[in-house]
C-alpha cells in the first residue's frame, strides 16, 4: 500500500504524495538546549526517526531531507546559565552534546541538517521586515509583533475559538499590543542578555519566528512534512503557519507545510511529563537504569515504539520489562542455529506485513506483532535455508524500526564481554571434560557458571553462552 499519514491539519489519514519524490522534505521542532532531555522529548525524536527511516525505505536515502533545529537562544537557557555560573555558550554546547549522545543511545539517526537559531538571526530579521511591510506585523516599544487579526485562517490547525487561543497561549496583556492575541516576533534585550542589532533596537527573536526562518532557509517556502509533539500545535505551530504564510502572501496553512504530524504525550502515573512540573525522567537517568547503555537504549526505544506514536503513553517499569522480554525473544530467534545464517543477512527487505503496518501511519505496534509472528515461524521451520531467510526478515524488520542492531551473542553477554575470555576458558575445560567422559566435572563447571549468571547452550556448532 502507499504510505498513509495522519494529517493534524485535516484531521484524517491521507495518502502521502511528496511535492518532489526526488527530495522529500521534513522539518521537526528540536530541543531547547538548557538541560537533559527527558523521555517525553525522546518520544518525539523516536517517532520522527521512524518516519525518516520509512521515508528513506520508500524513496531512497538520498532523496529525503530531514531537518531538526536546535533552539539555542531562549529565556530558559539564560536562567540555566545564571543558575550554573556558566556562560550561555557553555550551557548550550554542553546540553547540545548531551542531547546528541542520548538520542544516539536510543538508536536515532542524526538529522540531515541541524540548524541553530543563533545562526539564522539575519534571516529572522528579514522575515519580520517582510511581515511589517505587508501589514501583518507592527513595531512597538522595541518589540515587533504579529497582527493576528490580519490572517483570516488563524486557528485552522488548532481549531480553537479566539477566546480559547488567547487563554491557551497565556499571552501577556501589554500596553504596546494592539490586540491581546498578537504574539512577539522580536523583543528587546537588556545589556546582560544576549541580543542582536535590529531595526527595532537591540534584542532577540521570539520562539515562533525561529522555526519559520530555519525551515524556509533549509527546505524552502513550502515543504512536505512538519512534525512535533502534540503540545506544540498551539501556540507554536499555529503561529509558525501564520507568520510563514503571511510573509509570502500564501493562501492557507498548506502553503507552508502539506502534512502536519504530532506525536502523543507521555505521562508518568497519568500526569503529563514536563520539566516545568518536575514530573520527568531524563533519558540519561533511564539509560543508567540498565547495566549496559547500548542494550538499555534499545529497550527504551522498543518501549516507546510498542505504542502508536499518536496515542498517549504512560511510562512504567512494567513497560520496560516487557520491552526487554520482547528483545530477548527476538535476539534468541536470531541466535538459533545462527551458524547457518548467511553473511548477506541484512540484504532482504522486511516482509510485506511489516511494511504494510508501517505504511499505515507508522503503526509500529502492528509491525512489532508481525515480528513476533516471524519468531514463531523461525522455531517451526527446520529447513536451514528457509529458517535463515526468516531470520533475515526478522533482522530487516528490526533494522527498519531502529532495533536489532547488535550481534545476538553480544546482546545476551551484555557488559560481561570483558569476562568473555575467562568464560571461554571454562567452556573449553568443560568440553575437554566431556571428551574425556568426566561428566561430573563437566556438570560442575556448568553449575558454577549458572550460579554466576552464565547460561551455556549446546548446539551443532558448539557451546555458546549468555547472561541468565
Coordinates of C-alpha atoms in Angstrom, one line a residue:
X1 CA 0.0 0.0 0.0
X2 CA 1.1 3.6 -0.4
X3 CA 2.3 5.4 2.6
X4 CA -0.6 6.9 4.6
X5 CA -0.1 9.6 7.2
X6 CA -2.5 11.2 9.7
X7 CA -2.6 14.9 8.9
X8 CA -3.3 17.0 12.0
X9 CA -4.4 19.9 9.8
X10 CA -7.2 18.0 8.1
X11 CA -7.9 15.5 11.0
X12 CA -7.7 12.5 8.7
X13 CA -5.4 9.9 7.3
X14 CA -4.2 10.8 3.8
X15 CA -2.0 9.2 1.1
X16 CA 1.4 10.8 1.3
X17 CA 2.3 12.5 -2.0
X18 CA 5.5 14.5 -1.8
X19 CA 6.0 17.7 -3.7
X20 CA 9.1 16.2 -5.2
X21 CA 9.7 12.5 -4.9
X22 CA 13.4 13.1 -5.5
X23 CA 13.6 15.4 -2.5
X24 CA 11.1 14.6 0.3
X25 CA 11.5 17.3 2.9
X26 CA 10.6 17.1 6.6
X27 CA 11.1 19.6 9.4
X28 CA 10.7 18.6 13.1
X29 CA 10.9 21.0 16.0
X30 CA 14.0 20.2 18.0
X31 CA 15.1 20.8 21.6
X32 CA 15.7 24.0 23.6
X33 CA 19.1 23.1 24.9
X34 CA 19.2 24.1 28.6
X35 CA 19.0 20.7 30.4
X36 CA 19.0 17.0 29.8
X37 CA 16.3 15.7 27.5
X38 CA 13.5 13.7 29.2
X39 CA 11.7 10.6 27.9
X40 CA 8.8 12.7 26.7
X41 CA 11.3 14.7 24.5
X42 CA 12.8 11.4 23.3
X43 CA 9.4 10.1 22.2
X44 CA 9.1 12.8 19.6
X45 CA 12.7 12.1 18.3
X46 CA 12.0 8.3 18.1
X47 CA 8.6 8.8 16.4
X48 CA 10.1 11.0 13.7
X49 CA 13.2 8.9 13.4
X50 CA 10.9 6.1 12.5
X51 CA 9.1 8.2 9.9
X52 CA 12.6 9.2 8.5
X53 CA 13.5 5.5 8.2
X54 CA 10.3 4.7 6.4
X55 CA 10.6 7.6 4.0
X56 CA 14.2 6.5 3.2
X57 CA 13.0 3.0 2.6
X58 CA 10.2 4.2 0.3
X59 CA 12.0 6.9 -1.6
X60 CA 15.7 6.2 -1.1
X61 CA 18.2 7.5 1.5
X62 CA 19.5 10.2 -0.9
X63 CA 16.0 11.5 -1.6
X64 CA 14.9 12.5 1.9
X65 CA 16.0 15.7 3.8
X66 CA 15.3 15.7 7.5
X67 CA 15.8 19.0 9.3
X68 CA 15.6 19.2 13.1
X69 CA 16.5 22.5 14.7
X70 CA 18.4 23.5 17.9
X71 CA 16.9 26.4 19.9
X72 CA 20.0 27.9 21.5
X73 CA 18.6 31.4 22.4
X74 CA 15.7 31.4 24.9
X75 CA 14.8 32.6 28.4
X76 CA 15.2 29.1 30.0
X77 CA 18.8 29.0 28.6
X78 CA 19.6 32.3 30.2
X79 CA 18.1 31.1 33.5
X80 CA 20.2 27.9 33.4
X81 CA 23.3 29.9 32.6
X82 CA 22.7 32.2 35.6
X83 CA 22.0 29.2 37.9
X84 CA 25.1 27.3 36.8
X85 CA 27.5 30.1 36.7
X86 CA 28.4 29.2 33.1
X87 CA 28.1 31.3 30.0
X88 CA 25.1 30.8 27.7
X89 CA 27.5 29.4 25.1
X90 CA 28.9 26.9 27.6
X91 CA 25.4 25.8 28.6
X92 CA 24.2 25.3 25.0
X93 CA 27.4 23.5 24.0
X94 CA 27.2 21.1 26.9
X95 CA 23.5 20.4 26.7
X96 CA 23.5 20.0 22.9
X97 CA 26.3 17.4 23.2
X98 CA 24.3 15.6 25.9
X99 CA 21.2 15.6 23.7
X100 CA 23.2 14.1 20.8
X101 CA 24.6 11.4 23.0
X102 CA 21.3 10.5 24.5
X103 CA 19.4 10.4 21.2
X104 CA 22.2 8.3 19.6
X105 CA 22.0 5.9 22.5
X106 CA 18.3 5.3 21.6
X107 CA 19.3 4.3 18.1
X108 CA 18.2 7.5 16.3
X109 CA 19.7 8.7 13.1
X110 CA 21.0 12.3 13.2
X111 CA 19.1 14.7 11.0
X112 CA 20.5 15.7 7.6
X113 CA 20.5 19.3 8.7
X114 CA 20.5 20.7 12.2
X115 CA 20.2 24.5 12.1
X116 CA 20.8 26.5 15.3
X117 CA 18.7 29.6 15.9
X118 CA 21.6 31.8 16.6
X119 CA 22.9 31.1 13.1
X120 CA 19.8 32.5 11.4
X121 CA 19.2 35.8 13.2
X122 CA 19.7 37.8 9.9
X123 CA 17.0 35.6 8.2
X124 CA 14.6 36.1 11.1
X125 CA 15.0 39.9 10.9
X126 CA 14.4 39.8 7.2
X127 CA 11.3 37.7 7.7
X128 CA 9.9 40.1 10.3
X129 CA 10.6 43.1 8.0
X130 CA 8.5 41.4 5.2
X131 CA 5.7 40.9 7.7
X132 CA 5.8 44.5 8.8
X133 CA 6.0 45.8 5.2
X134 CA 2.9 43.8 4.3
X135 CA 0.9 45.0 7.3
X136 CA 0.8 41.6 9.1
X137 CA 3.1 42.8 11.8
X138 CA 4.0 46.1 13.6
X139 CA 6.7 47.6 15.8
X140 CA 6.0 49.0 19.3
X141 CA 8.4 49.9 22.1
X142 CA 11.3 47.9 20.9
X143 CA 9.1 44.9 20.1
X144 CA 7.9 43.5 16.7
X145 CA 4.5 41.7 17.0
X146 CA 2.4 39.7 14.6
X147 CA -1.0 41.2 13.9
X148 CA -3.2 38.1 14.4
X149 CA -6.4 39.8 13.1
X150 CA -4.6 40.2 9.7
X151 CA -4.7 36.5 9.0
X152 CA -8.2 35.1 8.4
X153 CA -7.2 31.4 8.8
X154 CA -5.5 31.8 12.2
X155 CA -6.6 28.9 14.3
X156 CA -7.1 26.4 11.4
X157 CA -4.6 23.9 12.8
X158 CA -5.7 24.0 16.5
X159 CA -9.4 24.7 15.8
X160 CA -9.7 26.8 18.9
X161 CA -12.0 29.7 19.5
X162 CA -10.3 33.1 19.7
X163 CA -11.1 33.2 23.5
X164 CA -9.5 29.8 24.0
X165 CA -6.5 30.7 21.9
X166 CA -5.7 33.7 24.0
X167 CA -6.1 31.7 27.2
X168 CA -4.1 28.8 25.9
X169 CA -1.3 30.9 24.8
X170 CA -1.1 32.6 28.3
X171 CA -0.4 35.8 26.4
X172 CA 1.0 38.8 28.1
X173 CA -1.5 41.7 28.2
X174 CA 0.9 44.6 27.4
X175 CA 0.1 48.2 26.5
X176 CA 2.2 48.0 23.4
X177 CA -0.1 45.3 21.9
X178 CA -2.9 46.3 19.5
X179 CA -4.7 43.0 20.5
X180 CA -4.1 40.6 23.4
X181 CA -3.7 37.7 20.9
X182 CA -0.8 39.4 19.0
X183 CA 2.4 37.5 19.6
X184 CA 6.0 38.5 19.8
X185 CA 8.3 38.2 16.8
X186 CA 11.2 40.3 18.4
X187 CA 11.7 41.5 21.9
X188 CA 14.3 43.9 23.5
X189 CA 17.3 42.6 25.4
X190 CA 18.9 44.2 28.5
X191 CA 22.7 44.7 28.4
X192 CA 23.3 41.5 30.3
X193 CA 21.1 39.4 27.9
X194 CA 22.0 38.0 24.5
X195 CA 21.0 40.4 21.8
X196 CA 21.5 41.5 18.2
X197 CA 21.0 44.8 16.5
X198 CA 17.8 45.2 14.5
X199 CA 15.6 47.9 13.1
X200 CA 13.6 47.8 16.4
X201 CA 16.7 48.1 18.6
X202 CA 19.0 45.5 20.2
X203 CA 17.0 42.4 21.0
X204 CA 16.4 38.7 20.3
X205 CA 13.8 36.7 18.4
X206 CA 10.6 35.2 19.7
X207 CA 10.5 31.4 19.7
X208 CA 8.0 31.0 16.8
X209 CA 9.8 33.1 14.3
X210 CA 12.9 31.0 14.7
X211 CA 11.4 27.8 13.2
X212 CA 9.8 29.8 10.4
X213 CA 13.1 31.2 9.4
X214 CA 15.1 28.0 9.8
X215 CA 12.6 25.8 7.9
X216 CA 12.3 28.3 5.0
X217 CA 16.1 28.6 4.6
X218 CA 16.8 24.9 4.8
X219 CA 13.7 23.4 3.0
X220 CA 12.1 26.3 1.1
X221 CA 8.8 28.2 1.4
X222 CA 6.7 25.1 1.1
X223 CA 7.8 21.6 2.1
X224 CA 6.2 18.2 2.8
X225 CA 6.0 17.4 6.5
X226 CA 6.2 19.4 9.7
X227 CA 6.3 17.5 12.9
X228 CA 6.5 17.8 16.7
X229 CA 4.8 17.0 19.9
X230 CA 1.0 17.4 20.4
X231 CA 1.7 20.2 22.8
X232 CA 3.2 22.3 20.0
X233 CA 0.0 22.6 17.9
X234 CA -0.9 25.8 19.8
X235 CA 0.6 28.3 20.0
X236 CA 3.9 27.3 18.4
X237 CA 2.8 25.6 15.2
X238 CA -0.3 27.9 14.8
X239 CA 2.0 30.9 15.0
X240 CA 4.5 29.4 12.6
X241 CA 1.8 28.9 10.0
X242 CA 0.5 32.5 10.3
X243 CA 3.9 34.2 10.0
X244 CA 5.2 31.9 7.3
X245 CA 2.1 32.1 5.1
X246 CA 1.7 35.8 5.5
X247 CA 5.3 36.5 4.8
X248 CA 4.8 35.0 1.3
X249 CA 1.2 36.0 0.5
X250 CA 0.1 32.4 0.8
X251 CA -3.5 31.4 0.9
X252 CA -3.6 28.8 3.7
X253 CA -1.6 26.5 6.1
X254 CA -0.8 24.0 3.4
X255 CA 1.2 26.7 1.5
X256 CA 3.7 26.3 4.4
X257 CA 3.7 22.5 5.1
X258 CA 1.5 20.0 3.4
X259 CA 1.3 17.4 6.2
X260 CA 1.3 18.2 9.9
X261 CA 2.1 15.3 12.2
X262 CA 2.1 15.3 16.0
X263 CA 3.1 12.6 18.5
X264 CA 1.0 12.0 21.6
X265 CA 2.0 12.9 25.1
X266 CA 3.9 10.8 27.5
X267 CA 2.7 10.6 31.1
X268 CA 4.0 9.3 34.4
X269 CA 1.2 7.9 36.6
X270 CA -1.3 9.5 34.3
X271 CA 0.2 13.0 34.6
X272 CA 2.0 14.7 31.6
X273 CA 5.7 14.5 31.8
X274 CA 7.1 18.1 31.9
X275 CA 10.3 19.7 33.2
X276 CA 8.3 22.7 34.3
X277 CA 6.2 20.5 36.7
X278 CA 9.2 18.5 37.9
X279 CA 7.5 15.4 36.7
X280 CA 10.0 13.9 34.4
X281 CA 12.6 11.1 33.9
X282 CA 15.6 12.1 31.9
X283 CA 16.9 9.9 29.1
X284 CA 20.3 9.9 30.8
X285 CA 18.8 8.5 34.0
X286 CA 16.7 6.0 32.1
X287 CA 19.8 4.8 30.3
X288 CA 21.6 4.5 33.7
X289 CA 19.0 2.1 34.9
X290 CA 20.5 -0.7 32.8
X291 CA 23.9 -2.3 33.3
X292 CA 24.7 -1.8 29.6
X293 CA 23.8 1.5 28.0
X294 CA 23.7 0.2 24.4
X295 CA 21.3 -2.5 25.4
X296 CA 19.2 -0.2 27.7
X297 CA 18.9 2.3 24.8
X298 CA 17.3 -0.4 22.6
X299 CA 15.0 -1.4 25.4
X300 CA 13.8 2.2 25.8
X301 CA 13.3 2.6 22.1
X302 CA 11.2 -0.5 21.9
X303 CA 9.2 0.6 25.0
X304 CA 8.3 3.8 23.1
X305 CA 7.5 2.0 19.8
X306 CA 5.2 -0.5 21.3
X307 CA 2.6 2.2 21.5
X308 CA 1.4 4.0 18.3
X309 CA 3.0 7.4 18.0
X310 CA -0.3 9.3 18.2
X311 CA -1.6 7.6 21.3
X312 CA -0.9 8.6 24.9
X313 CA 1.8 6.6 26.6
X314 CA 2.2 6.0 30.3
X315 CA 5.9 5.3 31.3
X316 CA 6.3 2.4 33.8
X317 CA 8.8 -0.1 34.8
X318 CA 6.5 -2.8 33.6
X319 CA 6.7 -1.2 30.1
X320 CA 10.5 -1.5 30.2
X321 CA 10.4 -5.1 31.5
X322 CA 8.1 -6.1 28.6
X323 CA 10.3 -4.4 26.1
X324 CA 13.3 -6.3 27.3
X325 CA 11.5 -9.6 27.2
X326 CA 10.5 -9.0 23.6
X327 CA 14.0 -8.1 22.6
X328 CA 15.4 -11.2 24.3
X329 CA 12.9 -13.2 22.3
X330 CA 13.9 -11.5 19.0
X331 CA 17.6 -11.9 19.6
X332 CA 17.2 -15.5 20.8
X333 CA 15.5 -16.3 17.5
X334 CA 18.4 -14.8 15.6
X335 CA 20.8 -16.8 17.7
X336 CA 19.0 -20.1 16.9
X337 CA 21.3 -22.1 14.6
X338 CA 22.9 -18.8 13.7
X339 CA 25.9 -20.5 12.1
X340 CA 23.7 -21.4 9.2
X341 CA 22.6 -17.7 8.6
X342 CA 24.4 -16.4 5.5
X343 CA 26.6 -13.3 5.7
X344 CA 24.0 -11.4 3.5
X345 CA 21.6 -11.5 6.4
X346 CA 20.9 -7.7 6.1
X347 CA 20.0 -7.9 2.4
X348 CA 16.3 -8.9 2.4
X349 CA 13.6 -6.3 2.8
X350 CA 11.2 -6.7 5.7
X351 CA 8.2 -8.9 4.9
X352 CA 5.1 -7.2 3.4
X353 CA 3.1 -7.4 6.6
X354 CA 5.7 -5.3 8.5
X355 CA 5.9 -2.8 5.6
X356 CA 2.1 -2.5 5.3
X357 CA 1.9 -1.9 9.1
X358 CA 4.4 1.0 8.9
X359 CA 2.9 2.4 5.8
X360 CA -0.4 2.6 7.7
X361 CA 0.5 5.8 9.6
X362 CA 3.6 4.3 11.2
X363 CA 1.7 1.5 13.0
X364 CA 4.7 0.3 14.9
X365 CA 2.7 -1.9 17.4
X366 CA 1.3 -3.9 14.5
X367 CA 4.8 -4.2 12.9
X368 CA 6.2 -5.5 16.2
X369 CA 3.3 -8.0 16.4
X370 CA 4.3 -9.3 12.9
X371 CA 7.9 -9.6 14.2
X372 CA 6.7 -11.9 17.0
X373 CA 4.9 -14.0 14.3
X374 CA 8.2 -14.2 12.5
X375 CA 9.8 -15.6 15.7
X376 CA 7.2 -18.3 15.9
X377 CA 7.8 -19.3 12.3
X378 CA 11.6 -19.4 12.9
X379 CA 11.1 -22.1 15.6
X380 CA 8.6 -24.0 13.5
X381 CA 10.9 -24.3 10.4
X382 CA 13.6 -27.0 10.4
X383 CA 15.0 -26.5 6.9
X384 CA 18.2 -24.4 7.4
X385 CA 17.9 -22.1 4.3
X386 CA 14.3 -21.3 4.9
X387 CA 14.9 -20.7 8.6
X388 CA 17.8 -18.4 7.7
X389 CA 15.5 -16.4 5.4
X390 CA 13.0 -15.9 8.2
X391 CA 15.8 -14.7 10.5
X392 CA 17.0 -12.3 7.8
X393 CA 13.5 -10.9 7.5
X394 CA 13.2 -10.5 11.3
X395 CA 16.5 -8.6 11.4
X396 CA 15.5 -6.4 8.4
X397 CA 12.2 -5.6 10.2
X398 CA 14.0 -4.7 13.3
X399 CA 16.5 -2.5 11.4
X400 CA 13.7 -0.6 9.8
X401 CA 12.4 0.1 13.3
X402 CA 15.8 1.0 14.6
X403 CA 16.2 -2.3 16.5
X404 CA 18.2 -5.5 16.4
X405 CA 21.4 -3.7 15.5
X406 CA 23.6 -5.8 17.9
X407 CA 25.0 -9.2 17.5
X408 CA 22.8 -11.8 19.2
X409 CA 25.6 -13.2 21.4
X410 CA 26.7 -9.7 22.5
X411 CA 23.1 -8.9 23.4
X412 CA 23.0 -11.7 25.9
X413 CA 26.5 -11.2 27.1
X414 CA 25.8 -7.5 27.7
X415 CA 28.6 -5.7 29.6
X416 CA 30.2 -9.1 30.5
X417 CA 32.1 -9.0 27.3
X418 CA 35.3 -8.2 29.2
X419 CA 34.8 -11.5 31.1
X420 CA 34.5 -13.4 27.8
X421 CA 38.0 -14.9 27.7
X422 CA 37.7 -16.3 31.2
X423 CA 34.3 -17.8 30.5
X424 CA 35.5 -19.3 27.2
X425 CA 38.4 -20.9 29.1
X426 CA 35.9 -22.6 31.4
X427 CA 33.7 -23.7 28.5
X428 CA 36.8 -25.3 26.9
X429 CA 37.6 -27.0 30.2
X430 CA 34.1 -28.4 30.2
X431 CA 34.4 -29.5 26.6
X432 CA 37.6 -31.3 27.5
X433 CA 36.0 -33.0 30.5
X434 CA 33.1 -34.2 28.3
X435 CA 35.5 -35.6 25.7
X436 CA 37.3 -37.5 28.5
X437 CA 34.0 -38.7 29.9
X438 CA 34.5 -36.8 33.1
X439 CA 30.8 -35.9 33.2
X440 CA 30.8 -34.9 36.9
X441 CA 33.4 -32.3 36.2
X442 CA 31.6 -31.0 33.1
X443 CA 28.3 -30.8 35.1
X444 CA 30.2 -28.9 37.9
X445 CA 31.5 -26.3 35.5
X446 CA 28.1 -25.7 34.1
X447 CA 26.6 -25.4 37.5
X448 CA 29.3 -23.0 38.7
X449 CA 28.7 -20.8 35.6
X450 CA 25.0 -20.9 36.1
X451 CA 25.4 -19.8 39.7
X452 CA 27.3 -16.8 38.4
X453 CA 24.6 -15.9 35.9
X454 CA 26.1 -17.5 32.8
X455 CA 23.9 -19.9 30.9
X456 CA 25.5 -22.4 28.5
X457 CA 23.7 -23.5 25.3
X458 CA 25.0 -26.6 23.4
X459 CA 24.3 -26.7 19.7
X460 CA 25.6 -28.3 16.5
X461 CA 28.2 -25.6 16.1
X462 CA 29.5 -25.8 19.7
X463 CA 28.7 -24.2 23.0
X464 CA 27.7 -20.6 23.4
X465 CA 26.9 -18.6 26.5
X466 CA 24.6 -15.8 27.5
X467 CA 23.7 -14.0 30.6
X468 CA 20.9 -15.6 32.7

